[in-house]
Coordinates of C-alpha atoms and ligand atoms in Angstrom, one line a residue:
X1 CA 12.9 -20.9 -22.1
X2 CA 15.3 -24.0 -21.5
X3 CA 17.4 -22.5 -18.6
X4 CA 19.9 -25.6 -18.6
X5 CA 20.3 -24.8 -22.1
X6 CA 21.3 -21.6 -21.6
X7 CA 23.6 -22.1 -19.1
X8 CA 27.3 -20.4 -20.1
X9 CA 29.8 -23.1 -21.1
X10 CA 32.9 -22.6 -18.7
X11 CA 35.8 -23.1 -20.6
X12 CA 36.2 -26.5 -19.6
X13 CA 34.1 -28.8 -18.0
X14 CA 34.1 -28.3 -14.1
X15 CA 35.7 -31.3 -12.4
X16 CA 36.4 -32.0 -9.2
X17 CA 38.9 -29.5 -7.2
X18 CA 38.3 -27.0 -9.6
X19 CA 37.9 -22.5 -8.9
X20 CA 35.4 -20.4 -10.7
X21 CA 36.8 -18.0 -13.3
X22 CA 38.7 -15.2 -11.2
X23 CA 38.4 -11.5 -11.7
X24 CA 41.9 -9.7 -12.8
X25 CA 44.1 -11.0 -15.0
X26 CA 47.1 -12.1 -13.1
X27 CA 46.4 -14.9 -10.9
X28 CA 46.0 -14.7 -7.1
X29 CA 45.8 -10.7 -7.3
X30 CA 43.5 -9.5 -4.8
X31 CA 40.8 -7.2 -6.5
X32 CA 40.4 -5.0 -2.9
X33 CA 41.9 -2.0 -5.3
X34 CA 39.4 -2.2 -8.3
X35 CA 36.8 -2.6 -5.6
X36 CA 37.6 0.7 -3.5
X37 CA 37.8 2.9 -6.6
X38 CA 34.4 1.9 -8.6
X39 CA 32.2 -0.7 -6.7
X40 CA 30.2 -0.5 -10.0
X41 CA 32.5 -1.0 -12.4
X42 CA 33.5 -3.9 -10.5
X43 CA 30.7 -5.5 -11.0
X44 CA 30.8 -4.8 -14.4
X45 CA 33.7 -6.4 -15.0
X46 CA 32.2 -9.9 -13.6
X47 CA 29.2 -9.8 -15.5
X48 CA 31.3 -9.2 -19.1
X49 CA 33.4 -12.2 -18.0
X50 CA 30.4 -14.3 -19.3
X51 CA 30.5 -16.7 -17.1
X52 CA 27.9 -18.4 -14.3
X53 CA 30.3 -17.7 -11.2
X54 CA 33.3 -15.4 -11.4
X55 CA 35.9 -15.3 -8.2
X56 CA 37.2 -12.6 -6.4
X57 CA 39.1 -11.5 -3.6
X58 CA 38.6 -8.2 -1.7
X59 CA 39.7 -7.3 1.5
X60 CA 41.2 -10.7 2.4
X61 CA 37.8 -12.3 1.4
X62 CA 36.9 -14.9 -0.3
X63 CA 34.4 -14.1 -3.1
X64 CA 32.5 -15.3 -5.7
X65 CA 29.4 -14.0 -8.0
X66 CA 26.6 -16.1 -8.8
X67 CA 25.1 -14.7 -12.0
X68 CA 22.9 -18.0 -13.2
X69 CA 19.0 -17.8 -12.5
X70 CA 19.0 -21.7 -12.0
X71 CA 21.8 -20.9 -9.3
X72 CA 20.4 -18.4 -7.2
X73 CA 17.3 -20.4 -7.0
X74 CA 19.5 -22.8 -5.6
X75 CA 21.5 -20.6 -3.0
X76 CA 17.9 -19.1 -1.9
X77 CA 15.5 -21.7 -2.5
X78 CA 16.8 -25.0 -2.8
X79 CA 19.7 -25.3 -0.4
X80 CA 18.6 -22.2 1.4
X81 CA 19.0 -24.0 5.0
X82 CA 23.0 -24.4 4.4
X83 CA 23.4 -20.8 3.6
X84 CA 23.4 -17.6 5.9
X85 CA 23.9 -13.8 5.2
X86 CA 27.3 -14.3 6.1
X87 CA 30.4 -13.0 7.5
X88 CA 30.7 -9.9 5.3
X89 CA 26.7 -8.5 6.7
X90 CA 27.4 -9.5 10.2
X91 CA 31.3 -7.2 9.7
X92 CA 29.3 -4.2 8.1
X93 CA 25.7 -4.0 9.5
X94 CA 26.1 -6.3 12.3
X95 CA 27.1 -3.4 15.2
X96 CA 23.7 -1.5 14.4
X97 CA 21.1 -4.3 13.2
X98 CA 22.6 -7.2 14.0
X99 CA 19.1 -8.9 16.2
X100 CA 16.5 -7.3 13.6
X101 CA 14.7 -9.5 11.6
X102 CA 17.2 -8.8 8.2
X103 CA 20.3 -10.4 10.3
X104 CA 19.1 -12.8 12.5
X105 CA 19.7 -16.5 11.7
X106 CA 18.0 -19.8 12.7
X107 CA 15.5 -20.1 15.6
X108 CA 15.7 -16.6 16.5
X109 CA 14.8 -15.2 13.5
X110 CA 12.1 -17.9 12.9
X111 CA 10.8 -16.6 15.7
X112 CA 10.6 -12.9 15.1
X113 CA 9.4 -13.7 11.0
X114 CA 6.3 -15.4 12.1
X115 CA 5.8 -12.5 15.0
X116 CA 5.7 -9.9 12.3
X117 CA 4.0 -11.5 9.7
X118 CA 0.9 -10.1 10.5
X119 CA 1.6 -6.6 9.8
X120 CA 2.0 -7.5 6.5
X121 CA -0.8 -9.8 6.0
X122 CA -2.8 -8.6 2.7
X123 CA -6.0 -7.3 4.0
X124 CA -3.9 -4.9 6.7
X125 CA -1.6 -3.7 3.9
X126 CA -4.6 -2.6 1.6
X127 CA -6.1 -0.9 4.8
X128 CA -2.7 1.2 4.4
X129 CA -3.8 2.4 0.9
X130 CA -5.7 5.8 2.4
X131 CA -2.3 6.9 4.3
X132 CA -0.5 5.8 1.0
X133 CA -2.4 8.3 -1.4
X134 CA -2.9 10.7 1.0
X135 CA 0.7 11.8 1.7
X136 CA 1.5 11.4 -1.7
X137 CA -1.7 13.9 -2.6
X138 CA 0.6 15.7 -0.1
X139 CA 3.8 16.0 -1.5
X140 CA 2.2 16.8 -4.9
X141 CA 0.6 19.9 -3.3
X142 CA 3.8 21.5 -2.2
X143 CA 5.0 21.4 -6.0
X144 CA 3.9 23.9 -8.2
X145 CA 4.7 23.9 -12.3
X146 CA 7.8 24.9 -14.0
X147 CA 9.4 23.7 -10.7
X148 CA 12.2 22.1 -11.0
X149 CA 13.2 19.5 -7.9
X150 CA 15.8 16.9 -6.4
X151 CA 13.5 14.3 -6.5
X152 CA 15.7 11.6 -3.8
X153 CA 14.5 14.1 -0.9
X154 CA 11.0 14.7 -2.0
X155 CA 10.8 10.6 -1.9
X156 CA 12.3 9.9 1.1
X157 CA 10.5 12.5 3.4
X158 CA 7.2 11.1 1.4
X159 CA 8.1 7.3 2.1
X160 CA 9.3 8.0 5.4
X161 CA 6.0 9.4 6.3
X162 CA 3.9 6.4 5.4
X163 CA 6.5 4.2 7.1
X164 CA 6.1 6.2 10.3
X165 CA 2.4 6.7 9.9
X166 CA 1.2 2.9 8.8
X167 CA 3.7 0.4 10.3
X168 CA 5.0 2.4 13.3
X169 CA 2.8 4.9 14.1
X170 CA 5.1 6.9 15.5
X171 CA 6.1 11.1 15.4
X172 CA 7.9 10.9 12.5
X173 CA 8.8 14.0 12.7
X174 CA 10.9 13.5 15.6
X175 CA 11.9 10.3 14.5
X176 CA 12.7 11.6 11.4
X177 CA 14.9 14.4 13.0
X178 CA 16.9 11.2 14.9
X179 CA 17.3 9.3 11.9
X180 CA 18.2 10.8 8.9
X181 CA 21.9 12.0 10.3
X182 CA 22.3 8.5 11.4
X183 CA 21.1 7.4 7.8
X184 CA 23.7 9.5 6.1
X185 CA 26.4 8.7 8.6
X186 CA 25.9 4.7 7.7
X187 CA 25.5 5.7 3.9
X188 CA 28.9 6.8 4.3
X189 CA 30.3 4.2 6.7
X190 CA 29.3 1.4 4.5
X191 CA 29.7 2.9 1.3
X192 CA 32.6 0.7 0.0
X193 CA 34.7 3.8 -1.6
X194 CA 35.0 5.0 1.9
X195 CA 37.8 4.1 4.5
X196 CA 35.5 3.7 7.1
X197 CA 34.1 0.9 5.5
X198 CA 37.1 -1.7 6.1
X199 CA 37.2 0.1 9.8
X200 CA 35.9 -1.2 13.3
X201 CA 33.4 1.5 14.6
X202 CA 36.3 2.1 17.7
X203 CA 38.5 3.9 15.3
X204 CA 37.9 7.5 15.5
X205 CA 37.4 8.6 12.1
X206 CA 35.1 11.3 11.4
X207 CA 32.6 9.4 9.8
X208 CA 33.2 7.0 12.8
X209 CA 32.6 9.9 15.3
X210 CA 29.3 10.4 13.2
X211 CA 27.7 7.4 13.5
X212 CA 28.4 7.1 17.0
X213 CA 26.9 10.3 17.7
X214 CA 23.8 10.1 16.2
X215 CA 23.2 6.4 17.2
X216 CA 23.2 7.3 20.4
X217 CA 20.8 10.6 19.5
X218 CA 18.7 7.6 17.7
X219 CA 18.5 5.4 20.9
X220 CA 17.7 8.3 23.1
X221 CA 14.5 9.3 20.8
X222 CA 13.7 5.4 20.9
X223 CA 13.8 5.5 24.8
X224 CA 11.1 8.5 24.3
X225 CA 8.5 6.6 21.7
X226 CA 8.8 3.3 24.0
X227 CA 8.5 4.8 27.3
X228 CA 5.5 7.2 25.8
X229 CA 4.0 3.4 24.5
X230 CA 4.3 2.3 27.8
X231 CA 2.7 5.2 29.3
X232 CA -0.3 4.1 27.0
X233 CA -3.0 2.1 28.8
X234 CA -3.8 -1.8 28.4
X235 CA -7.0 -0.8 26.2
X236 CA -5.0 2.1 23.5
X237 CA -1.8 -0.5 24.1
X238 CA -4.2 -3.7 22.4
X239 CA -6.5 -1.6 19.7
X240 CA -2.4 -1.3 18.3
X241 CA -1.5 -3.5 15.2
X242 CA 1.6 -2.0 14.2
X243 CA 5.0 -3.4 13.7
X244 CA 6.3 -1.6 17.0
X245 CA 3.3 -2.9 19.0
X246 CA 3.9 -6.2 18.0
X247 CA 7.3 -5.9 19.0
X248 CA 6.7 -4.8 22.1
X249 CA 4.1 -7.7 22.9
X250 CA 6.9 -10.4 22.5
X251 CA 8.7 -11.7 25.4
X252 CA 10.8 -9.2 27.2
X253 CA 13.4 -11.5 27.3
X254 CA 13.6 -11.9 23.7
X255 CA 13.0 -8.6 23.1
X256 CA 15.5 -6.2 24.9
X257 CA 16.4 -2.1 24.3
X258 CA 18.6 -3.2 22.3
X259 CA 17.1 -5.5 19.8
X260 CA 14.4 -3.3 19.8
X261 CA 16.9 -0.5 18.2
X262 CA 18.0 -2.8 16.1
X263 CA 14.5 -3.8 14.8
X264 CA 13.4 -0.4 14.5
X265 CA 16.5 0.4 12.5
X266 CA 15.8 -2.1 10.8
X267 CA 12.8 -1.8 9.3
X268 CA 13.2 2.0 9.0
X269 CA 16.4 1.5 6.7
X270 CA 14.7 -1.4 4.8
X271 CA 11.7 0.1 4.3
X272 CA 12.2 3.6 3.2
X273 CA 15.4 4.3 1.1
X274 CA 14.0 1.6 -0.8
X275 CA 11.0 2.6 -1.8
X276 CA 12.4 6.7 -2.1
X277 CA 14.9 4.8 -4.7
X278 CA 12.0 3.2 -6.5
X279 CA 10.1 6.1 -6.8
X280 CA 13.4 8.2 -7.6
X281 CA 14.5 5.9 -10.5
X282 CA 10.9 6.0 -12.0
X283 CA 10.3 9.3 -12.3
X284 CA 14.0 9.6 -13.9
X285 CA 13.1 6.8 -16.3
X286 CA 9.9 8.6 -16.9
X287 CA 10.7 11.5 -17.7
X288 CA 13.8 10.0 -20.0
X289 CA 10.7 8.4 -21.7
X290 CA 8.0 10.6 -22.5
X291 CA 6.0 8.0 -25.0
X292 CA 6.3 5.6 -22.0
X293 CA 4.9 8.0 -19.4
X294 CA 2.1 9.0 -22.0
X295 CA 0.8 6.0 -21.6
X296 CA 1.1 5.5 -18.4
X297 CA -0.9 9.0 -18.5
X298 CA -3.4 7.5 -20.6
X299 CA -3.9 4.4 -18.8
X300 CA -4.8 6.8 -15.3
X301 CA -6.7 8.9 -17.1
X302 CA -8.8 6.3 -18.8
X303 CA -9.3 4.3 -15.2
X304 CA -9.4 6.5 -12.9
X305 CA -9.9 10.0 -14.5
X306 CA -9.5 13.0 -11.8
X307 CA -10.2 10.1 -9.1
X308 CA -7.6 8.9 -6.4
X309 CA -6.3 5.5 -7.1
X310 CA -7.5 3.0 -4.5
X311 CA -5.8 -0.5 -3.8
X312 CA -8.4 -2.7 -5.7
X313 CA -7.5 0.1 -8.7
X314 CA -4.2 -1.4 -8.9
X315 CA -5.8 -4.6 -10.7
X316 CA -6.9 -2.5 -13.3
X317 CA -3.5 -0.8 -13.8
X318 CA -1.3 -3.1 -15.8
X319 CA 0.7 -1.0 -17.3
X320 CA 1.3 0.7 -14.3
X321 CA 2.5 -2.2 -13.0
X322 CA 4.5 -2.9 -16.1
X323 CA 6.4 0.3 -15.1
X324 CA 7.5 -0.6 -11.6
X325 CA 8.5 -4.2 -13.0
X326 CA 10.6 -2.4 -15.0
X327 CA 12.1 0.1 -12.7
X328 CA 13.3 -3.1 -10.2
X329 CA 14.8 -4.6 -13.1
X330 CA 17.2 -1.7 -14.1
X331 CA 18.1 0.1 -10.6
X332 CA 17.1 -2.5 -8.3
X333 CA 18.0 -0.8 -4.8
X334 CA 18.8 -4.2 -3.2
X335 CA 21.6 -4.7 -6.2
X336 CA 22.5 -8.0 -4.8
X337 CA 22.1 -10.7 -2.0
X338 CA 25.0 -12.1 -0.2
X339 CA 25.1 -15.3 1.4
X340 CA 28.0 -17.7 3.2
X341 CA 27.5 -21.5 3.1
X342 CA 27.8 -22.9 6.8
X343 CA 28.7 -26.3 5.6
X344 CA 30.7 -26.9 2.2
X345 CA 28.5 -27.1 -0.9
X346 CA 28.7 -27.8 -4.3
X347 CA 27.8 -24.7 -6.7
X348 CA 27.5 -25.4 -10.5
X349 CA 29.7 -27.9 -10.4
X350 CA 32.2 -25.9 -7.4
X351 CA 33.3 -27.5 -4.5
X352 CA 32.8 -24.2 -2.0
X353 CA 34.3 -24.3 1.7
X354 CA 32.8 -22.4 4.4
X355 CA 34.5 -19.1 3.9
X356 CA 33.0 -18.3 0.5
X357 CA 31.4 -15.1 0.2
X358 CA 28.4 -15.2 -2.4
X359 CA 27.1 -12.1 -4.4
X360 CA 24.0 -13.1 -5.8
X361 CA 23.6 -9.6 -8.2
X362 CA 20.3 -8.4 -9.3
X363 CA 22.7 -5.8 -10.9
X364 CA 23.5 -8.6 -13.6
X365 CA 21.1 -11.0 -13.5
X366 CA 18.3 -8.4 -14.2
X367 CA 20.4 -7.2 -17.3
X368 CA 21.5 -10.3 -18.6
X369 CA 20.6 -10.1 -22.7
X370 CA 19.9 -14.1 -22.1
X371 CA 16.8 -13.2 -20.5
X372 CA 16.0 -9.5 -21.8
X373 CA 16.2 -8.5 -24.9
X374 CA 18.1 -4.9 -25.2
X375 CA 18.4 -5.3 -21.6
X376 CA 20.1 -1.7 -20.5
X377 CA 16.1 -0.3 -22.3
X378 CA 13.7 1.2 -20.2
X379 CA 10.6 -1.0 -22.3
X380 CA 7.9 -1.3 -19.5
X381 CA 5.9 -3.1 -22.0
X382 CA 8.6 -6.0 -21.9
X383 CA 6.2 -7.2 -19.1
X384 CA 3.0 -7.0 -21.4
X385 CA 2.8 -10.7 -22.6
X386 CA 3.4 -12.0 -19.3
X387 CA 7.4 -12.2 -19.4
X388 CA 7.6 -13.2 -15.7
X389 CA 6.2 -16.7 -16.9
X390 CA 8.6 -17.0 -19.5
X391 CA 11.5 -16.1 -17.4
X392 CA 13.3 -18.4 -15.3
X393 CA 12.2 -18.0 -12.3
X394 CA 15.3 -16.2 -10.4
X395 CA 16.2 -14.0 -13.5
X396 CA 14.2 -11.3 -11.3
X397 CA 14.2 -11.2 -7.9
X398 CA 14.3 -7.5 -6.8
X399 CA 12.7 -8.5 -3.5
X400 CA 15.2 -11.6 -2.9
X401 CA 13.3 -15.0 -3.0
X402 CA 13.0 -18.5 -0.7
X403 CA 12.3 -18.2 3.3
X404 CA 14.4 -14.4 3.8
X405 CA 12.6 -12.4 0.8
X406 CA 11.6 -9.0 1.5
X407 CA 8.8 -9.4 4.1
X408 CA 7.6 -5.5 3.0
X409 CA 7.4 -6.5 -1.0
X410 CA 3.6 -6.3 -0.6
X411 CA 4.1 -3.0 1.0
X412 CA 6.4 -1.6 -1.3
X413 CA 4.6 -2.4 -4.4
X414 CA 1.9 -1.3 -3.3
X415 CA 3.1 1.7 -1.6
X416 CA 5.2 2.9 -4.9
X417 CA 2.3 2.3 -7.4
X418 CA 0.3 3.8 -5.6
X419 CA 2.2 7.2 -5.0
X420 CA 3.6 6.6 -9.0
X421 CA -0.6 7.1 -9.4
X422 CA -1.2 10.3 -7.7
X423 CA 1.4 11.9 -8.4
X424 CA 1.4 11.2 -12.0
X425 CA -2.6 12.3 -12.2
X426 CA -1.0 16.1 -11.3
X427 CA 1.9 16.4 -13.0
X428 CA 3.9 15.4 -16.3
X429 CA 7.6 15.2 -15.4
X430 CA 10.7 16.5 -17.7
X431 CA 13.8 15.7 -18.2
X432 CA 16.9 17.9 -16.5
X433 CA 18.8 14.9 -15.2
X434 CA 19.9 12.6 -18.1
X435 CA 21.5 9.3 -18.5
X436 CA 23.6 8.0 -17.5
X437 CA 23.3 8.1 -14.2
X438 CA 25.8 7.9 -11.6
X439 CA 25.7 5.3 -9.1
X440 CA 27.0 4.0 -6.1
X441 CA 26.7 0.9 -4.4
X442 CA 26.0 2.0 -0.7
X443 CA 23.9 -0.3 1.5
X444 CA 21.3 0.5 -1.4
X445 CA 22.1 1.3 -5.0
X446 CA 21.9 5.4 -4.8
X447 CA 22.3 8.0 -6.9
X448 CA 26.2 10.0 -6.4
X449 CA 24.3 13.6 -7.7
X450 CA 21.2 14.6 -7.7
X451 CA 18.2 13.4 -9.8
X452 CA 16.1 16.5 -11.4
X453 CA 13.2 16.7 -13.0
X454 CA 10.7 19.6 -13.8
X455 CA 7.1 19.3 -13.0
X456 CA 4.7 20.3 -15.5
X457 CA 1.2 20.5 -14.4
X458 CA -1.6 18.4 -16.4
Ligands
HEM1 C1 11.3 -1.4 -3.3 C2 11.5 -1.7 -2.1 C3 12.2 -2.8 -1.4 C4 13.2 -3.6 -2.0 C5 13.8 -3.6 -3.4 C6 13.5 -4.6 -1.0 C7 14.4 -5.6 -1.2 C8 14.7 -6.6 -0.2 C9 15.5 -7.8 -0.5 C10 16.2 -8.1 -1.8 C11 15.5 -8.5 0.7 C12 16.2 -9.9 0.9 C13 17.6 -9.7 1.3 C14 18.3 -11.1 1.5 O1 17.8 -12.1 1.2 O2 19.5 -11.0 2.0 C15 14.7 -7.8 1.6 C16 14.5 -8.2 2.9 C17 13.9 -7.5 3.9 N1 13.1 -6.4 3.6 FE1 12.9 -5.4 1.9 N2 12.8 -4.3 0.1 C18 12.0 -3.3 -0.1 C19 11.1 -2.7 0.8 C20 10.9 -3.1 2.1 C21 9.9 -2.5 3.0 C22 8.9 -1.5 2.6 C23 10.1 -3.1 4.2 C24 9.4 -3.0 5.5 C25 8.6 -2.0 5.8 C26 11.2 -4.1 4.0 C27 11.7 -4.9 5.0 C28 12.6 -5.9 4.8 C29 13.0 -6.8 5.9 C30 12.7 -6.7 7.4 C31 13.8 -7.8 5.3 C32 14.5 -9.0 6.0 C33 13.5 -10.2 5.9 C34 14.0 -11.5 6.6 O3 15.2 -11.7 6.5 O4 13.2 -12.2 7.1 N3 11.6 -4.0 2.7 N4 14.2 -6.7 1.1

């Protein structure tokens, strides 16, 4: 596909001194009120504007969506050393993982990539696939047919596991215990419906008063794990390859308490919700689709039969794979990027100043009907005749793309098609939960009810 061809005509040709298209229909109106009531909707209303990059201003921000393939590439890729995560990530996430790896900038987090790298080198990610399989043979032997579950909890204790058990090796169920009221205290904090959001952390609020309280319960049970590491002797301390090992081998100057929190926190909320979203969103679509999950059926039965799927078993499982594709591309869980240029650029023919906030939205891009046909469908066989090459190259990018992707995408593919495997080899899921759903754009694109399904044993 010609992507310059396909780029939407503005109105007029861009020329120097020019503004992007704005959001609203009266000039200079700030959009902070169509924001606070439906996040969604708001970006909605951006993508039918039809246009490359649409302005908008919320909260006294300066904003603007980037909803061109060729101009993401360019804001991640291309020009990716003028552009940061910006003021807006700094404001919301800053105060609890502000020196993890997600938020660091420059040097520092140069520094801390290549550190980690290894844990997510290939050959140590397949040596996960045992701990993958196995707590997902776990979960699936709680169930029993005719039952009907929530399926967002089931996911998250299941992803949270592996997280503990392969890339931290810590008691989960301890940390677990720390974690998830600080979890739901930021889903609310940060969820942009919610007062708190546009609050410093000083002002008392209830949610406020949450987050505070179980940060510090979360630090506390982080004293315990590293002090119980450090109890450990030299030998146990270097047969460790785990992300918290590695941590704790860097320079204790550049790795204090608190970055340590903030790297722990950061991996934990990167890496789980994300994956318990995938997982959620598939077996939703799945069950929506029973044709589509009959041959996903089909395929595991033909490859593996009553065997548990392996990771060299995933090579053999295209259509499988077609079925994740698919899930990233309609709820992708990171539903946009944001960047902040730190010098002023030039962005499809826009003269941008420092203070531009970018949303770079999966949420569009991945249903743009320029690059998919019926593109709200759940089709998994889309991805059959090798789409991906066809596309342009940033018309999917559910794990972000350039120097900052995801540094878990390995992990998390392999992780989700895995557990999609097992669990799918035991039981047929059925509808109860239909579209559509009902979202909300929290630090991860989540569900505002419950997603239900029944199990039906095969
Ligand atoms: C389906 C699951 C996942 C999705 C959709 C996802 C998505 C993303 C995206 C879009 C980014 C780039 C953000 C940006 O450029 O601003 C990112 C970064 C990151 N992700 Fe993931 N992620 C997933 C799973 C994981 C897992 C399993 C881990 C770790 C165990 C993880 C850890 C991280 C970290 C640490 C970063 C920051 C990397 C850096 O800046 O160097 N993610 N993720």
């Amino acid at each position: 596909m010609d992507t310059q061809q396909a780029i939407r005509e503005t109105p007029e040709p861009v020329t120097p001194g020019d503004r992007p298209p704005r959001l609203g229909r009266v000039p200079f109106v700030d959009n902070t009120a169509a924001m606070l009531r439906d996040p969604l909707g708001f970006y909605d209303r951006a993508g039918a504007h039809e246009a490359d990059m649409v302005g908008y201003s919320v909260a006294g921000t300066t904003g603007c969506f980037v909803c061109h393939p060729d101009l993401v590439e360019q804001v991640l890729v291309t020009d990716a050393d003028v552009y940061e995560k910006g003021q807006l990530l700094q404001d919301t996430l800053g105060q609890f993982i502000g020196e993890g790896l997600f938020l660091l900038e420059g040097e520092e987090w140069q520094q801390q990539r290549t550190a980690l790298q290894p844990a997510f080198y290939r050959e140590r990610i397949a040596a996960y696939g045992d701990t993958m399989t196995e707590f997902a043979d776990r979960a699936a032997a709680g169930w029993s047919d005719g039952q009907r579950i929530d399926v967002l909890p089931h996911m998250q204790s299941l992803t949270l596991n592996i997280l503990g058990k392969t890339l931290l090796d810590v008691d989960i169920e301890t940390t677990a215990d720390a974690l998830e009221p600080l979890l739901d205290a930021l889903r609310t904090r940060l969820d942009p419906r919610s007062l708190s959001a546009y609050l410093p952390l000083w002002v008392p609020t209830a949610t406020n008063r949450a987050v505070t309280n179980s940060l510090a319960e979360f630090q506390s049970t982080l004293d315990d794990v590293i002090a119980a590491r450090q109890r450990e002797d030299e030998h146990a301390r270097e047969a460790r390859d785990d992300v918290l090992s590695l941590l704790l081998s860097l320079d204790d100057e550049t790795m204090d308490r608190e970055r340590l929190g903030h790297q722990l926190l950061t991996f934990l909320v990167a890496g789980h919700d994300t994956t318990a979203l995938t997982l959620t969103y598939a077996w939703f679509l799945l069950a929506n689709n029973p044709k589509r999950q009959q041959r996903l059926h089909d395929e595991l039965d033909a490859t593996l039969g009553e065997r548990q799927p392996t990771p060299e078993d995933l090579f053999e499982l295209p259509y499988l794979d077609a079925v994740l594709n698919e899930v990233l591309r309609l709820y992708p869980p990171a539903f946009t990027v944001f960047r902040q240029p730190t010098e002023p650029v030039t962005l499809g023919g826009y003269e941008l100043s420092t203070d531009a906030q970018l949303t770079l939205p999966q949420w569009l891009v991945h249903r743009d009907d320029r690059w998919y046909d019926a593109p709200d469908a759940f089709r998994p066989e889309r991805w059959d005749d090798d789409l991906e090459a066809s596309l342009p190259d940033y018309a999917y990018y559910p794990f972000g793309g350039g120097p900052r992707h995801c540094i878990g995408m390995r992990f998390a593919r392999m992780e989700a098609k895995l557990a999609l495997a097992t669990i799918a080899q035991q039981y047929a899921v059925e509808a109860v939960t239909e579209p559509p759903l009902s979202l909300a754009m929290q630090i991860t694109l989540s569900p505002t009810a419950p997603v239900e399904v029944r199990l039906r044993e095969r």
